[in-house]
PDB file of C-alpha atoms in Angstrom:
ATOM      1  CA  THR A   4      96.606 170.865 181.437  1.00 52.00           C
ATOM      2  CA  ASN A   5      98.260 169.046 178.326  1.00 55.00           C
ATOM      3  CA  ALA A   6      99.698 172.286 177.307  1.00 53.00           C
ATOM      4  CA  GLU A   7     103.473 172.651 176.514  1.00 54.00           C
ATOM      5  CA  SER A   8     104.157 175.715 178.874  1.00 51.00           C
ATOM      6  CA  ARG A   9     107.769 175.931 179.693  1.00 52.00           C
ATOM      7  CA  VAL A  10     109.060 175.758 183.295  1.00 50.00           C
ATOM      8  CA  GLY A  11     112.350 177.394 184.125  1.00 49.00           C
ATOM      9  CA  ASP A  12     114.554 178.638 186.864  1.00 51.00           C
ATOM     10  CA  PHE A  13     114.550 182.135 185.510  1.00 45.00           C
ATOM     11  CA  ASP A  14     111.791 184.969 185.117  1.00 49.00           C
ATOM     12  CA  PHE A  15     109.474 185.150 182.153  1.00 46.00           C
ATOM     13  CA  THR A  16     109.820 181.636 180.794  1.00 50.00           C
ATOM     14  CA  THR A  17     106.418 182.084 179.232  1.00 51.00           C
ATOM     15  CA  LEU A  18     106.866 184.441 176.202  1.00 59.00           C
ATOM     16  CA  SER A  19     103.598 183.953 174.521  1.00 78.00           C
ATOM     17  CA  ILE A  20     100.048 182.921 175.486  1.00 86.00           C
ATOM     18  CA  VAL A  21      99.779 179.163 175.840  1.00 90.00           C
ATOM     19  CA  PRO A  22      96.313 177.726 176.059  1.00 92.00           C
ATOM     20  CA  GLY A  23      95.489 174.440 177.981  1.00 93.00           C
ATOM     21  CA  VAL A  24      92.590 172.617 179.405  1.00 93.00           C
ATOM     22  CA  MET A  25      92.196 171.580 183.054  1.00 93.00           C
ATOM     23  CA  ASP A  26      89.820 168.574 183.906  1.00 91.00           C
ATOM     24  CA  TYR A  27      88.457 168.619 187.544  1.00 90.00           C
ATOM     25  CA  ASN A  28      85.387 167.160 189.052  1.00 85.00           C
ATOM     26  CA  GLY A  29      83.660 166.537 185.738  1.00 82.00           C
ATOM     27  CA  LEU A  30      84.224 169.911 184.372  1.00 84.00           C
ATOM     28  CA  ARG A  31      86.732 171.329 181.904  1.00 85.00           C
ATOM     29  CA  TYR A  32      88.336 174.628 182.486  1.00 90.00           C
ATOM     30  CA  ARG A  33      90.278 176.572 179.773  1.00 91.00           C
ATOM     31  CA  ILE A  34      93.664 177.648 181.272  1.00 94.00           C
ATOM     32  CA  LEU A  35      95.634 180.503 179.721  1.00 93.00           C
ATOM     33  CA  ASP A  36      99.274 180.742 180.609  1.00 92.00           C
ATOM     34  CA  LEU A  37     100.255 184.273 180.042  1.00 89.00           C
ATOM     35  CA  PRO A  38     103.468 186.126 179.814  1.00 85.00           C
ATOM     36  CA  GLY A  39     104.552 187.768 183.082  1.00 79.00           C
ATOM     37  CA  VAL A  40     103.144 191.232 183.856  1.00 80.00           C
ATOM     38  CA  ILE A  41     106.001 193.622 184.067  1.00 67.00           C
ATOM     39  CA  GLU A  42     106.060 197.327 185.343  1.00 73.00           C
ATOM     40  CA  GLY A  43     104.598 199.494 182.543  1.00 72.00           C
ATOM     41  CA  ALA A  44     102.412 196.651 181.294  1.00 64.00           C
ATOM     42  CA  HIS A  45      99.396 198.965 181.311  1.00 71.00           C
ATOM     43  CA  GLN A  46     101.221 201.152 178.828  1.00 70.00           C
ATOM     44  CA  GLY A  47     102.060 198.285 176.526  1.00 68.00           C
ATOM     45  CA  ARG A  48     105.548 197.136 177.767  1.00 70.00           C
ATOM     46  CA  GLY A  49     106.341 193.530 177.527  1.00 64.00           C
ATOM     47  CA  ARG A  50     103.299 192.638 175.473  1.00 72.00           C
ATOM     48  CA  GLY A  51     101.373 194.347 178.285  1.00 75.00           C
ATOM     49  CA  ARG A  52      98.351 195.481 176.126  1.00 82.00           C
ATOM     50  CA  GLU A  53      97.897 191.899 174.796  1.00 86.00           C
ATOM     51  CA  VAL A  54      98.101 190.432 178.322  1.00 88.00           C
ATOM     52  CA  ILE A  55      95.847 193.153 179.810  1.00 89.00           C
ATOM     53  CA  SER A  56      93.256 192.554 177.289  1.00 90.00           C
ATOM     54  CA  VAL A  57      93.087 188.886 178.072  1.00 92.00           C
ATOM     55  CA  LEU A  58      92.952 189.519 181.817  1.00 93.00           C
ATOM     56  CA  ARG A  59      89.884 191.727 181.358  1.00 92.00           C
ATOM     57  CA  SER A  60      87.922 188.892 179.884  1.00 92.00           C
ATOM     58  CA  VAL A  61      88.678 185.992 182.149  1.00 93.00           C
ATOM     59  CA  ASP A  62      86.710 184.427 185.031  1.00 92.00           C
ATOM     60  CA  LEU A  63      89.695 184.049 187.362  1.00 96.00           C
ATOM     61  CA  ILE A  64      93.286 185.455 187.672  1.00 97.00           C
ATOM     62  CA  THR A  65      95.882 183.282 189.213  1.00 97.00           C
ATOM     63  CA  ILE A  66      99.017 185.174 190.003  1.00 96.00           C
ATOM     64  CA  VAL A  67     102.033 182.811 190.244  1.00 95.00           C
ATOM     65  CA  LEU A  68     105.039 183.930 192.449  1.00 94.00           C
ATOM     66  CA  ASP A  69     108.238 182.428 193.345  1.00 92.00           C
ATOM     67  CA  PRO A  70     110.824 182.845 196.333  1.00 94.00           C
ATOM     68  CA  TYR A  71     112.893 185.204 194.261  1.00 91.00           C
ATOM     69  CA  LYS A  72     109.957 187.586 193.506  1.00 86.00           C
ATOM     70  CA  PRO A  73     107.512 187.064 196.355  1.00 87.00           C
ATOM     71  CA  ASP A  74     105.744 190.300 196.242  1.00 88.00           C
ATOM     72  CA  PRO A  75     102.678 190.730 194.090  1.00 93.00           C
ATOM     73  CA  GLN A  76     102.093 194.399 194.849  1.00 92.00           C
ATOM     74  CA  TYR A  77     103.661 195.541 191.529  1.00 89.00           C
ATOM     75  CA  ILE A  78     101.462 193.175 189.617  1.00 91.00           C
ATOM     76  CA  LEU A  79      98.379 194.392 191.403  1.00 94.00           C
ATOM     77  CA  SER A  80      99.341 198.028 190.679  1.00 92.00           C
ATOM     78  CA  GLU A  81      99.687 197.366 187.079  1.00 91.00           C
ATOM     79  CA  LEU A  82      96.191 195.641 186.941  1.00 93.00           C
ATOM     80  CA  ARG A  83      94.736 198.520 188.800  1.00 94.00           C
ATOM     81  CA  ARG A  84      96.120 201.030 186.393  1.00 92.00           C
ATOM     82  CA  ALA A  85      94.643 198.962 183.453  1.00 91.00           C
ATOM     83  CA  GLY A  86      91.181 199.103 185.213  1.00 94.00           C
ATOM     84  CA  ILE A  87      91.220 195.598 186.632  1.00 96.00           C
ATOM     85  CA  ARG A  88      89.982 195.245 190.157  1.00 97.00           C
ATOM     86  CA  MET A  89      91.099 191.811 191.527  1.00 96.00           C
ATOM     87  CA  ASN A  90      88.970 190.465 194.450  1.00 96.00           C
ATOM     88  CA  GLU A  91      86.737 193.483 194.620  1.00 95.00           C
ATOM     89  CA  ILE A  92      83.107 193.893 193.864  1.00 94.00           C
ATOM     90  CA  LYS A  93      81.361 196.533 191.672  1.00 94.00           C
ATOM     91  CA  PRO A  94      80.654 199.639 193.641  1.00 94.00           C
ATOM     92  CA  LYS A  95      77.025 199.829 194.961  1.00 93.00           C
ATOM     93  CA  MET A  96      75.884 203.001 193.398  1.00 94.00           C
ATOM     94  CA  SER A  97      73.410 203.987 190.889  1.00 94.00           C
ATOM     95  CA  ILE A  98      73.540 206.907 188.428  1.00 96.00           C
ATOM     96  CA  VAL A  99      70.472 208.252 186.725  1.00 96.00           C
ATOM     97  CA  ARG A 100      71.218 211.069 184.276  1.00 95.00           C
ATOM     98  CA  LYS A 101      68.740 213.883 183.718  1.00 95.00           C
ATOM     99  CA  ASP A 102      68.369 216.785 181.145  1.00 94.00           C
ATOM    100  CA  ARG A 103      68.307 219.429 183.904  1.00 94.00           C
ATOM    101  CA  GLY A 104      68.306 219.739 187.725  1.00 94.00           C
ATOM    102  CA  GLY A 105      71.912 219.598 188.538  1.00 95.00           C
ATOM    103  CA  LEU A 106      73.692 216.962 190.682  1.00 96.00           C
ATOM    104  CA  ASN A 107      71.925 215.294 193.567  1.00 96.00           C
ATOM    105  CA  ILE A 108      74.343 212.849 195.501  1.00 95.00           C
ATOM    106  CA  MET A 109      72.727 210.780 198.336  1.00 93.00           C
ATOM    107  CA  ALA A 110      74.687 208.471 200.448  1.00 90.00           C
ATOM    108  CA  VAL A 111      73.120 205.581 202.183  1.00 86.00           C
ATOM    109  CA  GLY A 112      76.449 204.382 203.613  1.00 74.00           C
ATOM    110  CA  ARG A 113      79.464 206.260 204.910  1.00 80.00           C
ATOM    111  CA  VAL A 114      81.432 208.283 202.233  1.00 82.00           C
ATOM    112  CA  ASN A 115      84.978 209.128 203.130  1.00 83.00           C
ATOM    113  CA  ALA A 116      84.933 212.345 201.035  1.00 84.00           C
ATOM    114  CA  ASP A 117      83.155 215.646 200.955  1.00 88.00           C
ATOM    115  CA  ILE A 118      80.032 215.633 198.923  1.00 90.00           C
ATOM    116  CA  LYS A 119      81.241 218.932 197.199  1.00 93.00           C
ATOM    117  CA  LEU A 120      84.474 217.021 196.191  1.00 94.00           C
ATOM    118  CA  LEU A 121      82.397 214.189 194.720  1.00 95.00           C
ATOM    119  CA  GLU A 122      80.356 216.797 192.677  1.00 95.00           C
ATOM    120  CA  SER A 123      83.642 218.217 191.446  1.00 96.00           C
ATOM    121  CA  VAL A 124      84.572 214.702 190.323  1.00 96.00           C
ATOM    122  CA  CYS A 125      81.368 214.258 188.558  1.00 97.00           C
ATOM    123  CA  ARG A 126      81.919 217.513 186.467  1.00 96.00           C
ATOM    124  CA  GLU A 127      85.434 216.284 185.539  1.00 95.00           C
ATOM    125  CA  PHE A 128      83.729 213.254 184.037  1.00 94.00           C
ATOM    126  CA  GLY A 129      81.027 215.385 182.337  1.00 95.00           C
ATOM    127  CA  ILE A 130      78.246 214.451 184.531  1.00 96.00           C
ATOM    128  CA  ILE A 131      76.427 217.608 185.108  1.00 95.00           C
ATOM    129  CA  ASN A 132      72.825 216.496 185.778  1.00 97.00           C
ATOM    130  CA  ALA A 133      72.227 213.302 187.648  1.00 97.00           C
ATOM    131  CA  ASP A 134      70.769 211.542 190.614  1.00 97.00           C
ATOM    132  CA  ILE A 135      73.495 209.527 192.190  1.00 96.00           C
ATOM    133  CA  VAL A 136      72.845 207.093 195.124  1.00 95.00           C
ATOM    134  CA  ILE A 137      75.806 205.532 197.119  1.00 94.00           C
ATOM    135  CA  ARG A 138      74.802 202.344 198.945  1.00 93.00           C
ATOM    136  CA  GLU A 139      78.214 201.419 200.564  1.00 92.00           C
ATOM    137  CA  SER A 140      81.036 202.947 202.381  1.00 90.00           C
ATOM    138  CA  MET A 141      83.539 204.295 199.856  1.00 91.00           C
ATOM    139  CA  ASP A 142      86.318 206.646 199.073  1.00 92.00           C
ATOM    140  CA  VAL A 143      86.877 208.979 196.134  1.00 94.00           C
ATOM    141  CA  GLU A 144      88.791 206.362 194.209  1.00 94.00           C
ATOM    142  CA  ARG A 145      85.938 203.964 194.487  1.00 94.00           C
ATOM    143  CA  PHE A 146      83.491 206.551 193.646  1.00 95.00           C
ATOM    144  CA  ILE A 147      85.382 207.245 190.342  1.00 96.00           C
ATOM    145  CA  ASP A 148      85.384 203.497 189.593  1.00 96.00           C
ATOM    146  CA  GLY A 149      81.565 203.603 189.883  1.00 95.00           C
ATOM    147  CA  LEU A 150      81.337 206.658 187.713  1.00 95.00           C
ATOM    148  CA  VAL A 151      83.672 205.493 184.911  1.00 92.00           C
ATOM    149  CA  GLY A 152      81.909 201.993 184.533  1.00 85.00           C
ATOM    150  CA  ASN A 153      84.755 200.379 182.491  1.00 91.00           C
ATOM    151  CA  ARG A 154      86.289 198.682 185.368  1.00 95.00           C
ATOM    152  CA  VAL A 155      86.372 194.882 185.449  1.00 96.00           C
ATOM    153  CA  TYR A 156      85.978 192.963 188.636  1.00 95.00           C
ATOM    154  CA  VAL A 157      87.697 189.533 188.644  1.00 94.00           C
ATOM    155  CA  PRO A 158      88.360 186.969 191.318  1.00 95.00           C
ATOM    156  CA  GLY A 159      91.894 186.005 191.946  1.00 96.00           C
ATOM    157  CA  ILE A 160      94.204 183.687 193.925  1.00 97.00           C
ATOM    158  CA  PHE A 161      97.810 183.744 194.655  1.00 97.00           C
ATOM    159  CA  VAL A 162     100.074 180.789 194.132  1.00 97.00           C
ATOM    160  CA  MET A 163     103.824 180.686 195.123  1.00 97.00           C
ATOM    161  CA  ASN A 164     105.728 178.063 192.998  1.00 97.00           C
ATOM    162  CA  LYS A 165     109.121 176.270 193.793  1.00 96.00           C
ATOM    163  CA  ALA A 166     107.996 175.029 197.241  1.00 97.00           C
ATOM    164  CA  ASP A 167     110.765 172.478 197.055  1.00 96.00           C
ATOM    165  CA  LEU A 168     113.490 175.108 197.229  1.00 96.00           C
ATOM    166  CA  PRO A 169     115.276 176.018 200.630  1.00 95.00           C
ATOM    167  CA  GLU A 170     114.545 179.587 200.036  1.00 95.00           C
ATOM    168  CA  PHE A 171     110.850 179.016 199.772  1.00 96.00           C
ATOM    169  CA  ARG A 172     109.597 178.967 203.391  1.00 96.00           C
ATOM    170  CA  GLU A 173     111.057 182.431 204.250  1.00 96.00           C
ATOM    171  CA  ALA A 174     109.571 184.005 201.239  1.00 96.00           C
ATOM    172  CA  PHE A 175     106.207 182.243 201.708  1.00 96.00           C
ATOM    173  CA  GLU A 176     106.011 183.457 205.326  1.00 96.00           C
ATOM    174  CA  SER A 177     106.893 186.975 204.291  1.00 95.00           C
ATOM    175  CA  LEU A 178     103.967 186.976 201.768  1.00 95.00           C
ATOM    176  CA  ILE A 179     101.511 185.597 204.250  1.00 95.00           C
ATOM    177  CA  SER A 180     102.691 188.249 206.771  1.00 95.00           C
ATOM    178  CA  LYS A 181     101.649 191.016 204.390  1.00 94.00           C
ATOM    179  CA  GLY A 182      98.071 189.735 204.439  1.00 94.00           C
ATOM    180  CA  PHE A 183      98.086 187.556 201.219  1.00 94.00           C
ATOM    181  CA  GLU A 184      96.688 184.082 201.190  1.00 94.00           C
ATOM    182  CA  ALA A 185      98.583 181.872 198.921  1.00 96.00           C
ATOM    183  CA  ILE A 186      98.836 178.287 197.792  1.00 97.00           C
ATOM    184  CA  PRO A 187     102.299 176.757 198.058  1.00 98.00           C
ATOM    185  CA  ILE A 188     103.102 174.439 195.023  1.00 98.00           C
ATOM    186  CA  SER A 189     106.020 173.000 193.164  1.00 97.00           C
ATOM    187  CA  VAL A 190     105.263 172.350 189.405  1.00 94.00           C
ATOM    188  CA  SER A 191     108.499 170.465 189.019  1.00 94.00           C
ATOM    189  CA  LYS A 192     107.652 168.077 191.916  1.00 95.00           C
ATOM    190  CA  SER A 193     103.921 168.002 191.423  1.00 95.00           C
ATOM    191  CA  LEU A 194     103.230 169.307 194.929  1.00 96.00           C
ATOM    192  CA  ASN A 195      99.851 170.495 195.823  1.00 97.00           C
ATOM    193  CA  ILE A 196      98.524 170.611 192.213  1.00 96.00           C
ATOM    194  CA  ASP A 197      95.344 168.869 193.132  1.00 96.00           C
ATOM    195  CA  LEU A 198      94.780 171.537 195.891  1.00 97.00           C
ATOM    196  CA  LEU A 199      95.401 174.255 193.230  1.00 97.00           C
ATOM    197  CA  LYS A 200      92.837 172.639 190.947  1.00 95.00           C
ATOM    198  CA  GLU A 201      90.342 172.544 193.838  1.00 95.00           C
ATOM    199  CA  ARG A 202      90.835 176.296 194.762  1.00 95.00           C
ATOM    200  CA  ILE A 203      90.550 177.181 191.079  1.00 95.00           C
ATOM    201  CA  SER A 204      87.378 175.318 190.761  1.00 91.00           C
ATOM    202  CA  ARG A 205      85.939 176.873 194.050  1.00 91.00           C
ATOM    203  CA  ALA A 206      86.893 180.445 193.031  1.00 93.00           C
ATOM    204  CA  VAL A 207      85.504 180.234 189.537  1.00 91.00           C
ATOM    205  CA  ARG A 208      82.138 179.014 190.937  1.00 90.00           C
ATOM    206  CA  MET A 209      80.657 177.082 187.978  1.00 90.00           C
ATOM    207  CA  ILE A 210      78.144 174.472 188.162  1.00 91.00           C
ATOM    208  CA  LYS A 211      76.778 171.652 185.930  1.00 91.00           C
ATOM    209  CA  ILE A 212      73.237 171.407 184.752  1.00 94.00           C
ATOM    210  CA  PHE A 213      71.731 168.942 182.200  1.00 94.00           C
ATOM    211  CA  LEU A 214      69.251 169.765 179.547  1.00 94.00           C
ATOM    212  CA  LYS A 215      66.416 167.375 178.800  1.00 92.00           C
ATOM    213  CA  PRO A 216      63.893 167.647 175.916  1.00 88.00           C
ATOM    214  CA  ALA A 217      60.230 167.643 176.889  1.00 77.00           C
ATOM    215  CA  SER A 218      60.141 164.019 175.528  1.00 75.00           C
ATOM    216  CA  GLY A 219      63.170 161.970 175.363  1.00 74.00           C
ATOM    217  CA  GLU A 220      66.497 161.396 177.180  1.00 76.00           C
ATOM    218  CA  GLY A 221      68.558 164.142 178.765  1.00 70.00           C
ATOM    219  CA  ASP A 222      72.073 165.224 177.700  1.00 74.00           C
ATOM    220  CA  ASP A 223      74.945 163.280 178.887  1.00 80.00           C
ATOM    221  CA  GLU A 224      77.181 166.226 178.488  1.00 84.00           C
ATOM    222  CA  PRO A 225      76.597 168.972 181.100  1.00 88.00           C
ATOM    223  CA  LEU A 226      75.932 172.616 180.389  1.00 90.00           C
ATOM    224  CA  VAL A 227      78.314 174.696 182.620  1.00 88.00           C
ATOM    225  CA  VAL A 228      76.921 177.936 184.075  1.00 91.00           C
ATOM    226  CA  ARG A 229      78.017 180.301 186.755  1.00 89.00           C
ATOM    227  CA  GLU A 230      76.752 179.607 190.269  1.00 92.00           C
ATOM    228  CA  GLY A 231      73.758 181.872 190.878  1.00 93.00           C
ATOM    229  CA  SER A 232      72.478 181.579 187.116  1.00 95.00           C
ATOM    230  CA  THR A 233      68.747 181.736 186.462  1.00 97.00           C
ATOM    231  CA  VAL A 234      66.658 179.739 183.945  1.00 97.00           C
ATOM    232  CA  GLU A 235      66.819 182.900 182.038  1.00 96.00           C
ATOM    233  CA  ASP A 236      70.540 182.918 181.827  1.00 94.00           C
ATOM    234  CA  VAL A 237      70.417 179.203 180.687  1.00 95.00           C
ATOM    235  CA  CYS A 238      67.980 180.216 177.910  1.00 94.00           C
ATOM    236  CA  LEU A 239      70.023 183.001 176.751  1.00 93.00           C
ATOM    237  CA  SER A 240      73.162 180.600 176.528  1.00 89.00           C
ATOM    238  CA  LEU A 241      71.163 178.564 174.124  1.00 89.00           C
ATOM    239  CA  HIS A 242      69.329 181.144 172.044  1.00 89.00           C
ATOM    240  CA  SER A 243      67.410 184.446 172.667  1.00 84.00           C
ATOM    241  CA  ASP A 244      64.409 182.812 171.138  1.00 89.00           C
ATOM    242  CA  PHE A 245      64.202 180.703 174.221  1.00 92.00           C
ATOM    243  CA  VAL A 246      63.505 183.757 176.326  1.00 93.00           C
ATOM    244  CA  GLU A 247      61.011 185.237 173.915  1.00 92.00           C
ATOM    245  CA  LYS A 248      59.010 182.260 173.506  1.00 93.00           C
ATOM    246  CA  PHE A 249      59.358 180.814 177.054  1.00 95.00           C
ATOM    247  CA  LYS A 250      56.424 179.311 178.809  1.00 95.00           C
ATOM    248  CA  PHE A 251      57.892 177.504 181.597  1.00 96.00           C
ATOM    249  CA  ALA A 252      60.519 175.111 182.712  1.00 97.00           C
ATOM    250  CA  THR A 253      60.514 171.817 184.747  1.00 97.00           C
ATOM    251  CA  ILE A 254      63.419 170.841 186.966  1.00 97.00           C
ATOM    252  CA  VAL A 255      64.548 167.689 188.664  1.00 96.00           C
ATOM    253  CA  GLY A 256      67.286 168.475 191.123  1.00 96.00           C
ATOM    254  CA  PRO A 257      68.492 170.180 194.237  1.00 97.00           C
ATOM    255  CA  SER A 258      67.231 173.558 193.464  1.00 98.00           C
ATOM    256  CA  VAL A 259      63.458 172.425 193.623  1.00 97.00           C
ATOM    257  CA  LYS A 260      61.213 170.925 196.291  1.00 97.00           C
ATOM    258  CA  TYR A 261      59.844 168.163 194.253  1.00 97.00           C
ATOM    259  CA  ARG A 262      60.453 166.311 190.934  1.00 95.00           C
ATOM    260  CA  ASN A 263      59.395 168.111 187.606  1.00 94.00           C
ATOM    261  CA  GLN A 264      58.559 171.294 189.504  1.00 97.00           C
ATOM    262  CA  ARG A 265      57.436 174.203 187.266  1.00 97.00           C
ATOM    263  CA  VAL A 266      59.555 177.280 187.492  1.00 98.00           C
ATOM    264  CA  GLY A 267      59.803 180.673 185.693  1.00 96.00           C
ATOM    265  CA  LEU A 268      62.774 182.558 184.188  1.00 96.00           C
ATOM    266  CA  GLU A 269      63.731 184.087 187.498  1.00 97.00           C
ATOM    267  CA  HIS A 270      64.352 180.636 189.147  1.00 98.00           C
ATOM    268  CA  VAL A 271      68.039 180.045 190.257  1.00 97.00           C
ATOM    269  CA  VAL A 272      69.321 176.724 189.081  1.00 98.00           C
ATOM    270  CA  GLY A 273      71.528 174.341 191.178  1.00 97.00           C
ATOM    271  CA  ASP A 274      74.384 172.040 190.630  1.00 94.00           C
ATOM    272  CA  GLY A 275      73.169 168.864 188.928  1.00 93.00           C
ATOM    273  CA  ASP A 276      69.627 170.102 187.982  1.00 96.00           C
ATOM    274  CA  VAL A 277      68.041 168.409 184.919  1.00 96.00           C
ATOM    275  CA  ILE A 278      65.944 171.078 183.205  1.00 96.00           C
ATOM    276  CA  SER A 279      63.351 170.926 180.558  1.00 96.00           C
ATOM    277  CA  ILE A 280      62.353 174.072 178.811  1.00 95.00           C
ATOM    278  CA  TYR A 281      58.906 174.587 177.253  1.00 94.00           C
ATOM    279  CA  ILE A 282      58.303 177.223 174.629  1.00 92.00           C
ATOM    280  CA  LYS A 283      55.315 178.633 172.886  1.00 89.00           C
ATOM    281  CA  LYS A 284      54.591 177.334 169.425  1.00 84.00           C
ATOM    282  CA  GLY A 285      54.602 179.494 166.349  1.00 67.00           C
TER     283      GLY A 285
END
């Protein structure tokens, strides 16, 4: 990544946040090498608050282990205490607060808790009058996550470094036996680095689109957006005026059936799309 991040044979070689850039498949990814997460990080130990603050804003978390500390469970526990849910999705539940009428909790999916207990939890969080609809199977902890609303849900991958060491195989197999999927690498020997880049790219799920004025040549530099983004998301990334004055857009690319097809704000863009946005005058 062209960053001077130290590599050592001891724990916590990285003592500060080291930024870098990873080029892969025509895209540039900003990589932040963070100090190791230690027990008590969620309470501020070992620059924990600074590290946690960064982790709450990233698109992907890569947890790097080694043969001497192969168990990521304490790291996941610290992230959990800090409100970070790695490789989970936001609870499928809706909350509509009311002025009166009490609590009405309706479960579409299976709830592994008594409704009376959930009502008690709601009152603990100051929710007295509300209609709550649960649309998935969930336990009390996940119900609380949905109530609180300040959790962040971040994809993550596990990496075990130092694959060139004799101790590596046993530690790696132990990690896999616990149900974790991990990528074996060796930074010092440049082993599986391209594989790691590919996995990062796949997990982040970014695509390239190109903007083209209504008249003239298109941009050579792509605009990078998250997979599943709509034309409205593209407009907002440029300026909110593009949404307010939007007429239509035309697209040449894989997301449409024919060249220069007209689409609206709700259209989902595809990798490699060339997009022209038309706005109202005045």
